[in-house]
PDB file of C-alpha atoms and ligand atoms in Angstrom:
ATOM      1  CA  UNK D   1       8.940 -24.374 -18.977  1.00 56.00           C
ATOM      2  CA  UNK D   2       9.542 -21.030 -20.658  1.00 65.00           C
ATOM      3  CA  UNK D   3      11.207 -18.169 -18.896  1.00 82.00           C
ATOM      4  CA  UNK D   4       8.762 -15.366 -18.033  1.00 89.00           C
ATOM      5  CA  UNK D   5       9.565 -11.855 -19.164  1.00 93.00           C
ATOM      6  CA  UNK D   6       9.886  -9.027 -16.559  1.00 95.00           C
ATOM      7  CA  UNK D   7       6.349  -7.732 -17.115  1.00 96.00           C
ATOM      8  CA  UNK D   8       4.843 -11.304 -16.873  1.00 96.00           C
ATOM      9  CA  UNK D   9       6.694 -11.827 -13.593  1.00 97.00           C
ATOM     10  CA  UNK D  10       5.455  -8.520 -12.269  1.00 98.00           C
ATOM     11  CA  UNK D  11       1.915  -9.548 -13.240  1.00 98.00           C
ATOM     12  CA  UNK D  12       2.279 -12.890 -11.486  1.00 97.00           C
ATOM     13  CA  UNK D  13       3.439 -11.269  -8.280  1.00 98.00           C
ATOM     14  CA  UNK D  14       0.653  -8.574  -8.503  1.00 98.00           C
ATOM     15  CA  UNK D  15      -1.973 -11.204  -9.024  1.00 98.00           C
ATOM     16  CA  UNK D  16      -0.788 -14.081  -6.938  1.00 98.00           C
ATOM     17  CA  UNK D  17       0.740 -12.548  -3.796  1.00 98.00           C
ATOM     18  CA  UNK D  18      -1.805 -10.992  -1.470  1.00 98.00           C
ATOM     19  CA  UNK D  19      -0.608  -8.428   1.012  1.00 98.00           C
ATOM     20  CA  UNK D  20      -2.719  -9.310   4.060  1.00 98.00           C
ATOM     21  CA  UNK D  21      -2.135  -8.328   7.733  1.00 98.00           C
ATOM     22  CA  UNK D  22      -3.777  -9.892  10.751  1.00 98.00           C
ATOM     23  CA  UNK D  23      -6.936  -8.237  11.978  1.00 98.00           C
ATOM     24  CA  UNK D  24      -8.922  -8.780  15.213  1.00 98.00           C
ATOM     25  CA  UNK D  25     -11.758 -10.623  13.474  1.00 98.00           C
ATOM     26  CA  UNK D  26      -9.496 -13.430  12.196  1.00 98.00           C
ATOM     27  CA  UNK D  27      -9.615 -16.879  13.813  1.00 97.00           C
ATOM     28  CA  UNK D  28      -8.195 -18.045  16.068  1.00 97.00           C
ATOM     29  CA  UNK D  29      -7.166 -14.553  17.268  1.00 98.00           C
ATOM     30  CA  UNK D  30     -10.801 -13.277  17.443  1.00 98.00           C
ATOM     31  CA  UNK D  31     -11.433 -15.487  20.502  1.00 96.00           C
ATOM     32  CA  UNK D  32      -8.381 -14.134  22.385  1.00 97.00           C
ATOM     33  CA  UNK D  33      -8.457 -11.143  24.719  1.00 96.00           C
ATOM     34  CA  UNK D  34      -5.535  -9.416  23.066  1.00 98.00           C
ATOM     35  CA  UNK D  35      -7.025  -9.520  19.568  1.00 98.00           C
ATOM     36  CA  UNK D  36      -8.093  -5.904  20.050  1.00 98.00           C
ATOM     37  CA  UNK D  37      -4.405  -4.916  20.069  1.00 98.00           C
ATOM     38  CA  UNK D  38      -4.258  -5.859  16.309  1.00 98.00           C
ATOM     39  CA  UNK D  39      -4.932  -3.014  13.821  1.00 98.00           C
ATOM     40  CA  UNK D  40      -8.578  -3.239  12.798  1.00 98.00           C
ATOM     41  CA  UNK D  41      -7.824  -2.480   9.152  1.00 98.00           C
ATOM     42  CA  UNK D  42      -5.396  -3.829   6.520  1.00 98.00           C
ATOM     43  CA  UNK D  43      -2.067  -2.064   6.218  1.00 98.00           C
ATOM     44  CA  UNK D  44      -2.857  -1.326   2.630  1.00 98.00           C
ATOM     45  CA  UNK D  45      -6.016   0.474   3.680  1.00 98.00           C
ATOM     46  CA  UNK D  46      -4.271   2.545   6.389  1.00 98.00           C
ATOM     47  CA  UNK D  47      -1.017   3.559   4.631  1.00 98.00           C
ATOM     48  CA  UNK D  48      -0.155   5.344   1.407  1.00 94.00           C
ATOM     49  CA  UNK D  49      -0.424   5.379  -1.405  1.00 98.00           C
ATOM     50  CA  UNK D  50       3.005   7.022  -1.799  1.00 98.00           C
ATOM     51  CA  UNK D  51       4.535   8.240  -4.953  1.00 98.00           C
ATOM     52  CA  UNK D  52       8.234   7.223  -4.471  1.00 98.00           C
ATOM     53  CA  UNK D  53       9.546   4.735  -2.016  1.00 99.00           C
ATOM     54  CA  UNK D  54      12.981   3.422  -1.043  1.00 99.00           C
ATOM     55  CA  UNK D  55      13.744  -0.044   0.173  1.00 99.00           C
ATOM     56  CA  UNK D  56      17.072  -0.063   2.029  1.00 98.00           C
ATOM     57  CA  UNK D  57      18.637  -3.425   2.374  1.00 98.00           C
ATOM     58  CA  UNK D  58      21.011  -3.904   5.208  1.00 98.00           C
ATOM     59  CA  UNK D  59      23.926  -5.073   3.031  1.00 98.00           C
ATOM     60  CA  UNK D  60      27.530  -4.150   3.860  1.00 98.00           C
ATOM     61  CA  UNK D  61      27.872  -2.696   0.332  1.00 98.00           C
ATOM     62  CA  UNK D  62      25.812   0.326   1.553  1.00 98.00           C
ATOM     63  CA  UNK D  63      28.913   1.423   3.475  1.00 98.00           C
ATOM     64  CA  UNK D  64      30.640   4.324   1.891  1.00 97.00           C
ATOM     65  CA  UNK D  65      27.853   4.582  -0.721  1.00 98.00           C
ATOM     66  CA  UNK D  66      26.872   8.205   0.089  1.00 98.00           C
ATOM     67  CA  UNK D  67      23.250   7.329  -0.821  1.00 98.00           C
ATOM     68  CA  UNK D  68      21.705   8.881   2.273  1.00 98.00           C
ATOM     69  CA  UNK D  69      20.306  12.054   0.709  1.00 98.00           C
ATOM     70  CA  UNK D  70      18.977  10.155  -2.277  1.00 98.00           C
ATOM     71  CA  UNK D  71      17.203   7.667   0.039  1.00 98.00           C
ATOM     72  CA  UNK D  72      15.721  10.378   2.229  1.00 98.00           C
ATOM     73  CA  UNK D  73      14.196  12.133  -0.825  1.00 98.00           C
ATOM     74  CA  UNK D  74      11.671   9.393  -1.209  1.00 98.00           C
ATOM     75  CA  UNK D  75       8.125   9.771   0.250  1.00 98.00           C
ATOM     76  CA  UNK D  76       8.475   6.629   2.266  1.00 98.00           C
ATOM     77  CA  UNK D  77      11.495   4.519   3.318  1.00 99.00           C
ATOM     78  CA  UNK D  78      11.372   0.914   4.616  1.00 99.00           C
ATOM     79  CA  UNK D  79      14.223  -0.581   6.669  1.00 98.00           C
ATOM     80  CA  UNK D  80      14.790  -4.019   8.158  1.00 98.00           C
ATOM     81  CA  UNK D  81      15.348  -5.624  11.533  1.00 98.00           C
ATOM     82  CA  UNK D  82      17.968  -3.965  13.664  1.00 98.00           C
ATOM     83  CA  UNK D  83      19.389  -1.678  10.891  1.00 98.00           C
ATOM     84  CA  UNK D  84      20.197   1.713  12.442  1.00 98.00           C
ATOM     85  CA  UNK D  85      20.288   5.126  10.862  1.00 98.00           C
ATOM     86  CA  UNK D  86      22.101   7.002  13.678  1.00 98.00           C
ATOM     87  CA  UNK D  87      25.794   7.331  12.704  1.00 98.00           C
ATOM     88  CA  UNK D  88      25.067   5.980   9.177  1.00 98.00           C
ATOM     89  CA  UNK D  89      22.989   8.905   7.796  1.00 98.00           C
ATOM     90  CA  UNK D  90      25.458   9.652   4.960  1.00 98.00           C
ATOM     91  CA  UNK D  91      25.134   6.212   3.500  1.00 98.00           C
ATOM     92  CA  UNK D  92      21.566   5.118   4.392  1.00 98.00           C
ATOM     93  CA  UNK D  93      19.684   8.296   5.204  1.00 98.00           C
ATOM     94  CA  UNK D  94      17.628   9.063   8.344  1.00 98.00           C
ATOM     95  CA  UNK D  95      14.039   8.701   7.342  1.00 98.00           C
ATOM     96  CA  UNK D  96      12.216   5.551   8.527  1.00 98.00           C
ATOM     97  CA  UNK D  97       8.556   5.248   7.464  1.00 98.00           C
ATOM     98  CA  UNK D  98       8.334   1.476   7.974  1.00 98.00           C
ATOM     99  CA  UNK D  99      10.482  -1.074   9.598  1.00 98.00           C
ATOM    100  CA  UNK D 100       9.923  -4.768   8.771  1.00 98.00           C
ATOM    101  CA  UNK D 101      11.176  -7.098  11.434  1.00 98.00           C
ATOM    102  CA  UNK D 102      11.379 -10.844  11.670  1.00 98.00           C
ATOM    103  CA  UNK D 103      10.229 -12.690  14.817  1.00 98.00           C
ATOM    104  CA  UNK D 104      13.793 -13.559  15.782  1.00 98.00           C
ATOM    105  CA  UNK D 105      14.535  -9.839  16.282  1.00 98.00           C
ATOM    106  CA  UNK D 106      11.403  -9.528  18.504  1.00 98.00           C
ATOM    107  CA  UNK D 107      12.369 -12.474  20.650  1.00 98.00           C
ATOM    108  CA  UNK D 108      16.137 -12.668  21.001  1.00 95.00           C
ATOM    109  CA  UNK D 109      17.625 -11.066  24.149  1.00 92.00           C
ATOM    110  CA  UNK D 110      20.411  -9.154  22.320  1.00 92.00           C
ATOM    111  CA  UNK D 111      18.069  -6.996  20.284  1.00 96.00           C
ATOM    112  CA  UNK D 112      16.205  -5.435  23.287  1.00 97.00           C
ATOM    113  CA  UNK D 113      13.234  -5.174  21.152  1.00 98.00           C
ATOM    114  CA  UNK D 114      10.954  -3.941  23.971  1.00 97.00           C
ATOM    115  CA  UNK D 115      13.255  -1.159  25.203  1.00 96.00           C
ATOM    116  CA  UNK D 116      15.488  -0.091  22.367  1.00 97.00           C
ATOM    117  CA  UNK D 117      14.658   3.234  20.741  1.00 96.00           C
ATOM    118  CA  UNK D 118      15.661   1.790  17.331  1.00 97.00           C
ATOM    119  CA  UNK D 119      12.140   0.352  16.969  1.00 98.00           C
ATOM    120  CA  UNK D 120      10.156   3.387  18.031  1.00 96.00           C
ATOM    121  CA  UNK D 121      10.366   5.279  14.777  1.00 94.00           C
ATOM    122  CA  UNK D 122       7.817   4.705  12.056  1.00 97.00           C
ATOM    123  CA  UNK D 123       5.344   1.895  11.467  1.00 98.00           C
ATOM    124  CA  UNK D 124       6.270  -1.625  12.534  1.00 98.00           C
ATOM    125  CA  UNK D 125       5.481  -4.681  10.512  1.00 99.00           C
ATOM    126  CA  UNK D 126       6.520  -8.114  11.740  1.00 98.00           C
ATOM    127  CA  UNK D 127       6.542 -11.636  10.297  1.00 98.00           C
ATOM    128  CA  UNK D 128       7.399 -15.169  11.430  1.00 98.00           C
ATOM    129  CA  UNK D 129       8.026 -18.251   9.246  1.00 98.00           C
ATOM    130  CA  UNK D 130       4.605 -19.846   9.249  1.00 97.00           C
ATOM    131  CA  UNK D 131       3.695 -23.316   8.163  1.00 97.00           C
ATOM    132  CA  UNK D 132       3.453 -23.922   4.347  1.00 97.00           C
ATOM    133  CA  UNK D 133      -0.314 -24.528   4.803  1.00 97.00           C
ATOM    134  CA  UNK D 134      -0.573 -20.908   5.997  1.00 97.00           C
ATOM    135  CA  UNK D 135      -3.183 -22.070   8.518  1.00 98.00           C
ATOM    136  CA  UNK D 136      -3.461 -19.486  11.262  1.00 98.00           C
ATOM    137  CA  UNK D 137      -4.355 -21.962  13.911  1.00 98.00           C
ATOM    138  CA  UNK D 138      -1.511 -24.236  13.079  1.00 98.00           C
ATOM    139  CA  UNK D 139       0.908 -21.260  13.054  1.00 98.00           C
ATOM    140  CA  UNK D 140      -0.447 -19.880  16.305  1.00 98.00           C
ATOM    141  CA  UNK D 141       0.279 -23.227  17.930  1.00 97.00           C
ATOM    142  CA  UNK D 142       3.766 -23.460  16.578  1.00 97.00           C
ATOM    143  CA  UNK D 143       5.501 -20.196  15.661  1.00 98.00           C
ATOM    144  CA  UNK D 144       9.191 -20.191  14.905  1.00 98.00           C
ATOM    145  CA  UNK D 145       9.700 -17.548  17.626  1.00 98.00           C
ATOM    146  CA  UNK D 146       7.303 -16.252  20.205  1.00 98.00           C
ATOM    147  CA  UNK D 147       6.016 -13.459  17.928  1.00 98.00           C
ATOM    148  CA  UNK D 148       2.581 -13.108  19.596  1.00 98.00           C
ATOM    149  CA  UNK D 149       3.876 -12.918  23.129  1.00 98.00           C
ATOM    150  CA  UNK D 150       6.297 -10.224  22.136  1.00 98.00           C
ATOM    151  CA  UNK D 151       3.713  -8.373  20.090  1.00 98.00           C
ATOM    152  CA  UNK D 152       1.422  -8.099  23.063  1.00 98.00           C
ATOM    153  CA  UNK D 153       4.140  -6.837  25.271  1.00 98.00           C
ATOM    154  CA  UNK D 154       5.421  -4.303  22.766  1.00 98.00           C
ATOM    155  CA  UNK D 155       1.820  -3.035  22.207  1.00 98.00           C
ATOM    156  CA  UNK D 156       1.300  -2.632  25.883  1.00 98.00           C
ATOM    157  CA  UNK D 157       4.396  -0.460  26.084  1.00 97.00           C
ATOM    158  CA  UNK D 158       3.954   1.421  22.888  1.00 97.00           C
ATOM    159  CA  UNK D 159       0.144   1.518  22.339  1.00 97.00           C
ATOM    160  CA  UNK D 160       0.299   4.564  19.965  1.00 97.00           C
ATOM    161  CA  UNK D 161       2.773   3.148  17.482  1.00 98.00           C
ATOM    162  CA  UNK D 162       1.158   1.338  14.476  1.00 98.00           C
ATOM    163  CA  UNK D 163       2.285  -2.327  14.392  1.00 98.00           C
ATOM    164  CA  UNK D 164       1.139  -4.890  11.915  1.00 99.00           C
ATOM    165  CA  UNK D 165       1.686  -8.598  11.524  1.00 98.00           C
ATOM    166  CA  UNK D 166       1.970 -10.167   8.024  1.00 98.00           C
ATOM    167  CA  UNK D 167      -0.298 -13.129   7.293  1.00 98.00           C
ATOM    168  CA  UNK D 168       2.022 -16.061   6.640  1.00 98.00           C
ATOM    169  CA  UNK D 169       0.266 -16.803   3.382  1.00 98.00           C
ATOM    170  CA  UNK D 170       2.094 -13.901   1.863  1.00 98.00           C
ATOM    171  CA  UNK D 171       5.457 -15.630   2.522  1.00 98.00           C
ATOM    172  CA  UNK D 172       4.417 -18.862   0.734  1.00 98.00           C
ATOM    173  CA  UNK D 173       2.659 -17.168  -2.204  1.00 98.00           C
ATOM    174  CA  UNK D 174       5.834 -15.241  -2.809  1.00 98.00           C
ATOM    175  CA  UNK D 175       7.942 -18.323  -2.276  1.00 97.00           C
ATOM    176  CA  UNK D 176       5.850 -20.127  -4.911  1.00 97.00           C
ATOM    177  CA  UNK D 177       6.538 -17.362  -7.445  1.00 97.00           C
ATOM    178  CA  UNK D 178      10.297 -17.936  -6.764  1.00 96.00           C
ATOM    179  CA  UNK D 179      10.036 -21.667  -7.097  1.00 95.00           C
ATOM    180  CA  UNK D 180       7.842 -21.645 -10.298  1.00 94.00           C
ATOM    181  CA  UNK D 181      10.319 -19.359 -12.013  1.00 93.00           C
ATOM    182  CA  UNK D 182      13.388 -21.486 -11.160  1.00 90.00           C
ATOM    183  CA  UNK D 183      14.570 -24.697 -12.785  1.00 88.00           C
ATOM    184  CA  UNK D 184      16.149 -25.967  -9.509  1.00 89.00           C
ATOM    185  CA  UNK D 185      14.096 -27.137  -6.588  1.00 92.00           C
ATOM    186  CA  UNK D 186      14.533 -24.684  -3.735  1.00 92.00           C
ATOM    187  CA  UNK D 187      14.281 -25.241  -0.045  1.00 92.00           C
ATOM    188  CA  UNK D 188      10.835 -24.583   1.608  1.00 95.00           C
ATOM    189  CA  UNK D 189      12.087 -21.624   3.605  1.00 96.00           C
ATOM    190  CA  UNK D 190      10.267 -18.211   3.412  1.00 97.00           C
ATOM    191  CA  UNK D 191      11.737 -15.333   1.337  1.00 98.00           C
ATOM    192  CA  UNK D 192      14.068 -12.821   3.170  1.00 98.00           C
ATOM    193  CA  UNK D 193      12.624  -9.735   4.912  1.00 98.00           C
ATOM    194  CA  UNK D 194      14.144  -7.759   2.034  1.00 98.00           C
ATOM    195  CA  UNK D 195      12.002  -9.325  -0.587  1.00 98.00           C
ATOM    196  CA  UNK D 196       8.853  -9.330   1.538  1.00 98.00           C
ATOM    197  CA  UNK D 197       9.369  -5.629   2.231  1.00 98.00           C
ATOM    198  CA  UNK D 198       9.942  -4.898  -1.425  1.00 98.00           C
ATOM    199  CA  UNK D 199       6.604  -6.504  -2.467  1.00 98.00           C
ATOM    200  CA  UNK D 200       4.867  -4.769   0.422  1.00 98.00           C
ATOM    201  CA  UNK D 201       6.217  -1.369  -0.890  1.00 99.00           C
ATOM    202  CA  UNK D 202       5.057  -2.291  -4.488  1.00 98.00           C
ATOM    203  CA  UNK D 203       1.550  -2.456  -3.081  1.00 98.00           C
ATOM    204  CA  UNK D 204       1.874   0.939  -1.328  1.00 98.00           C
ATOM    205  CA  UNK D 205       3.863   3.026  -3.746  1.00 98.00           C
ATOM    206  CA  UNK D 206       3.940   4.073  -7.480  1.00 98.00           C
ATOM    207  CA  UNK D 207       7.699   3.648  -7.844  1.00 98.00           C
ATOM    208  CA  UNK D 208       9.942   1.561  -5.669  1.00 99.00           C
ATOM    209  CA  UNK D 209      13.759   1.968  -5.568  1.00 98.00           C
ATOM    210  CA  UNK D 210      15.537  -0.903  -3.908  1.00 98.00           C
ATOM    211  CA  UNK D 211      19.041  -0.182  -2.645  1.00 98.00           C
ATOM    212  CA  UNK D 212      21.890  -2.748  -2.491  1.00 98.00           C
ATOM    213  CA  UNK D 213      19.625  -5.805  -2.718  1.00 98.00           C
ATOM    214  CA  UNK D 214      21.382  -6.435  -6.079  1.00 98.00           C
ATOM    215  CA  UNK D 215      24.927  -5.603  -5.055  1.00 97.00           C
ATOM    216  CA  UNK D 216      26.737  -2.586  -6.672  1.00 98.00           C
ATOM    217  CA  UNK D 217      30.493  -2.338  -7.432  1.00 98.00           C
ATOM    218  CA  UNK D 218      30.877  -1.944  -3.602  1.00 97.00           C
ATOM    219  CA  UNK D 219      29.845  -5.649  -3.208  1.00 96.00           C
ATOM    220  CA  UNK D 220      31.558  -6.977  -0.106  1.00 96.00           C
ATOM    221  CA  UNK D 221      31.535 -10.012   2.168  1.00 95.00           C
ATOM    222  CA  UNK D 222      30.696  -7.634   4.977  1.00 97.00           C
ATOM    223  CA  UNK D 223      27.282  -8.793   6.096  1.00 98.00           C
ATOM    224  CA  UNK D 224      25.689  -5.540   7.333  1.00 98.00           C
ATOM    225  CA  UNK D 225      26.700  -1.864   6.870  1.00 98.00           C
ATOM    226  CA  UNK D 226      26.363  -1.475  10.614  1.00 98.00           C
ATOM    227  CA  UNK D 227      28.445  -4.473  11.880  1.00 97.00           C
ATOM    228  CA  UNK D 228      31.975  -5.701  11.460  1.00 95.00           C
ATOM    229  CA  UNK D 229      30.864  -9.345  10.810  1.00 96.00           C
ATOM    230  CA  UNK D 230      31.661 -10.894   7.364  1.00 96.00           C
ATOM    231  CA  UNK D 231      29.910 -13.781   5.645  1.00 95.00           C
ATOM    232  CA  UNK D 232      29.120 -14.160   1.903  1.00 92.00           C
ATOM    233  CA  UNK D 233      25.991 -16.073   2.860  1.00 94.00           C
ATOM    234  CA  UNK D 234      24.438 -12.797   4.001  1.00 96.00           C
ATOM    235  CA  UNK D 235      24.306 -11.606   0.337  1.00 94.00           C
ATOM    236  CA  UNK D 236      23.800 -14.952  -1.335  1.00 91.00           C
ATOM    237  CA  UNK D 237      21.591 -16.631   1.260  1.00 88.00           C
ATOM    238  CA  UNK D 238      21.672 -19.787   3.321  1.00 88.00           C
ATOM    239  CA  UNK D 239      18.309 -20.122   5.008  1.00 86.00           C
ATOM    240  CA  UNK D 240      16.469 -17.729   2.674  1.00 88.00           C
ATOM    241  CA  UNK D 241      16.329 -18.444  -1.162  1.00 88.00           C
ATOM    242  CA  UNK D 242      18.270 -15.100  -1.547  1.00 95.00           C
ATOM    243  CA  UNK D 243      20.083 -15.845  -4.784  1.00 94.00           C
ATOM    244  CA  UNK D 244      16.853 -16.825  -6.435  1.00 95.00           C
ATOM    245  CA  UNK D 245      15.144 -13.743  -5.012  1.00 97.00           C
ATOM    246  CA  UNK D 246      17.741 -11.553  -6.481  1.00 97.00           C
ATOM    247  CA  UNK D 247      17.520 -13.301  -9.851  1.00 95.00           C
ATOM    248  CA  UNK D 248      13.794 -12.490  -9.869  1.00 96.00           C
ATOM    249  CA  UNK D 249      14.250  -8.917  -8.922  1.00 98.00           C
ATOM    250  CA  UNK D 250      16.884  -8.457 -11.573  1.00 97.00           C
ATOM    251  CA  UNK D 251      14.405  -9.690 -14.151  1.00 96.00           C
ATOM    252  CA  UNK D 252      11.750  -7.263 -12.995  1.00 98.00           C
ATOM    253  CA  UNK D 253      14.101  -4.250 -12.958  1.00 98.00           C
ATOM    254  CA  UNK D 254      12.971  -1.291 -15.057  1.00 98.00           C
ATOM    255  CA  UNK D 255      16.180   0.708 -14.378  1.00 98.00           C
ATOM    256  CA  UNK D 256      19.507   0.407 -15.983  1.00 98.00           C
ATOM    257  CA  UNK D 257      22.421  -2.016 -15.240  1.00 97.00           C
ATOM    258  CA  UNK D 258      24.469   1.095 -14.732  1.00 98.00           C
ATOM    259  CA  UNK D 259      22.184   2.024 -11.788  1.00 98.00           C
ATOM    260  CA  UNK D 260      22.833  -1.339 -10.242  1.00 98.00           C
ATOM    261  CA  UNK D 261      26.526  -1.119 -10.742  1.00 98.00           C
ATOM    262  CA  UNK D 262      26.980   2.391  -9.363  1.00 97.00           C
ATOM    263  CA  UNK D 263      24.079   2.763  -6.782  1.00 97.00           C
ATOM    264  CA  UNK D 264      23.019  -0.887  -6.167  1.00 98.00           C
ATOM    265  CA  UNK D 265      19.726   0.579  -7.352  1.00 98.00           C
ATOM    266  CA  UNK D 266      16.737  -1.275  -8.854  1.00 98.00           C
ATOM    267  CA  UNK D 267      13.513   0.399 -10.062  1.00 98.00           C
ATOM    268  CA  UNK D 268      10.209  -1.511  -9.759  1.00 98.00           C
ATOM    269  CA  UNK D 269       6.832  -0.261 -10.648  1.00 98.00           C
ATOM    270  CA  UNK D 270       4.030  -0.114  -8.001  1.00 98.00           C
ATOM    271  CA  UNK D 271       1.105  -2.583  -8.680  1.00 98.00           C
ATOM    272  CA  UNK D 272      -1.338   0.193  -9.290  1.00 98.00           C
ATOM    273  CA  UNK D 273       0.766   1.561 -12.237  1.00 98.00           C
ATOM    274  CA  UNK D 274       0.498  -1.493 -14.596  1.00 97.00           C
ATOM    275  CA  UNK D 275      -2.352  -3.599 -15.912  1.00 96.00           C
ATOM    276  CA  UNK D 276      -2.206  -7.346 -16.438  1.00 95.00           C
TER     277      UNK D 276
HETATM  278  O1  LIG V 301      20.390  -9.623   7.702  1.00 79.00           O
HETATM  279  P1  LIG V 301      18.971  -9.050   7.609  1.00 79.00           P
HETATM  280  O2  LIG V 301      18.001 -10.260   7.134  1.00 79.00           O
HETATM  281  O3  LIG V 301      18.452  -8.317   8.771  1.00 79.00           O
HETATM  282  O4  LIG V 301      18.975  -8.076   6.328  1.00 79.00           O
HETATM  283  C1  LIG V 301      17.784  -7.448   5.821  1.00 79.00           C
HETATM  284  C2  LIG V 301      17.563  -7.711   4.365  1.00 79.00           C
HETATM  285  O5  LIG V 301      18.657  -7.113   3.635  1.00 79.00           O
HETATM  286  C3  LIG V 301      19.037  -7.918   2.551  1.00 79.00           C
HETATM  287  N1  LIG V 301      20.497  -8.148   2.639  1.00 79.00           N
HETATM  288  C4  LIG V 301      21.095  -8.211   3.872  1.00 79.00           C
HETATM  289  C5  LIG V 301      22.526  -8.374   3.897  1.00 79.00           C
HETATM  290  C6  LIG V 301      23.252  -8.558   2.707  1.00 79.00           C
HETATM  291  N2  LIG V 301      24.608  -8.682   2.732  1.00 79.00           N
HETATM  292  N3  LIG V 301      22.564  -8.647   1.571  1.00 79.00           N
HETATM  293  C7  LIG V 301      21.266  -8.445   1.460  1.00 79.00           C
HETATM  294  O6  LIG V 301      20.673  -8.476   0.368  1.00 79.00           O
HETATM  295  C8  LIG V 301      18.186  -9.176   2.617  1.00 79.00           C
HETATM  296  O7  LIG V 301      17.117  -9.043   1.728  1.00 79.00           O
HETATM  297  C9  LIG V 301      17.731  -9.211   4.066  1.00 79.00           C
HETATM  298  O8  LIG V 301      16.398  -9.815   4.183  1.00 79.00           O
HETATM  299  C10 LIG V 301      15.959 -11.410   7.397  1.00 79.00           C
HETATM  300  O9  LIG V 301      15.668 -11.508   6.183  1.00 79.00           O
HETATM  301  O10 LIG V 301      15.094 -11.148   8.273  1.00 79.00           O
HETATM  302  C11 LIG V 301      17.474 -11.360   7.800  1.00 79.00           C
HETATM  303  O11 LIG V 301      17.588 -11.293   9.264  1.00 79.00           O
HETATM  304  C12 LIG V 301      18.800 -11.691   9.881  1.00 79.00           C
HETATM  305  C13 LIG V 301      18.657 -11.509  11.404  1.00 79.00           C
HETATM  306  O12 LIG V 301      17.650 -12.309  11.976  1.00 79.00           O
HETATM  307  C14 LIG V 301      18.440 -10.017  11.740  1.00 79.00           C
HETATM  308  O13 LIG V 301      19.331  -9.200  11.125  1.00 79.00           O
HETATM  309  C15 LIG V 301      18.495  -9.804  13.182  1.00 79.00           C
HETATM  310  O14 LIG V 301      19.720  -9.967  13.741  1.00 79.00           O
HETATM  311  C16 LIG V 301      19.099 -13.152   9.432  1.00 79.00           C
HETATM  312  N4  LIG V 301      20.339 -13.572  10.117  1.00 79.00           N
HETATM  313  C17 LIG V 301      20.428 -14.618  10.936  1.00 79.00           C
HETATM  314  O15 LIG V 301      19.537 -15.291  11.298  1.00 79.00           O
HETATM  315  C18 LIG V 301      21.857 -14.806  11.526  1.00 79.00           C
HETATM  316  C19 LIG V 301      19.265 -13.181   7.961  1.00 79.00           C
HETATM  317  O16 LIG V 301      19.615 -14.518   7.526  1.00 79.00           O
HETATM  318  C20 LIG V 301      18.080 -12.596   7.216  1.00 79.00           C
END
């Protein structure tokens, strides 16, 4: 199989990965009393389009980056899971337009998802590793973590905050792009929140700058910029096909290698800005 060029890869992702969020009319949710808590419209119909967007990975290499001002200068900023801004503004900025969270964060006791103010800024988007079939009924009967129970609780406590759930098909369509562009057979585990959020932003923005997903010269074994825990698997991946995700993003990068080295910065074009 021949290796696709950057533009070909961008087209594959644009055409083969659908950004879909759950809506109240979808089965089996439509039959459930809490379906009305789901946003009636697709996230892509409600939000944006934005001119410039920043994707802020949670990598330890953001520490001492001084990228805060540059990140905040974007029209929209997406952050992940429990990544804070308070106390880290100089390096990661303070603007949070969207926060993409995995279902583990919603369910685990130590994140205090229902009560922590960390989650009250911006628009929430959540996801849970669904079955490869992407069948909603099958997923509903066997989620990885209790995403729906926690969603209902959160919505009751914060009814005004927009909160979307990604259709699990997106995970697997994106996973398929990774697999089809790699020689090795990769594990059937969904892509990381970082890559899911990057593709989500490509559908909402004209230009997407991704920070410290491809590590800069500050590359470190420190897992997160906000924690003292070290593990190289955070950057290279264990459960998620992270190394392969990064390889793909590197190939799609429109910016310079210098930007990666100094800023950990990748530039990706929004889906509306190119034709296939
Ligand atoms: O660590 P996590 O991700 O929250 O990081 C968000 C995204 O930033 C990118 N990243 C992070 C650290 C690093 N050194 N390099 C990076 O490139 C990745 O793209 C990552 O997705 C997740 O993807 O949801 C993940 O979540 C954590 C964990 O569930 C949450 O942080 C909540 O504590 C997972 N860790 C564990 O399960 C122990 C992690 O594997 C993936």
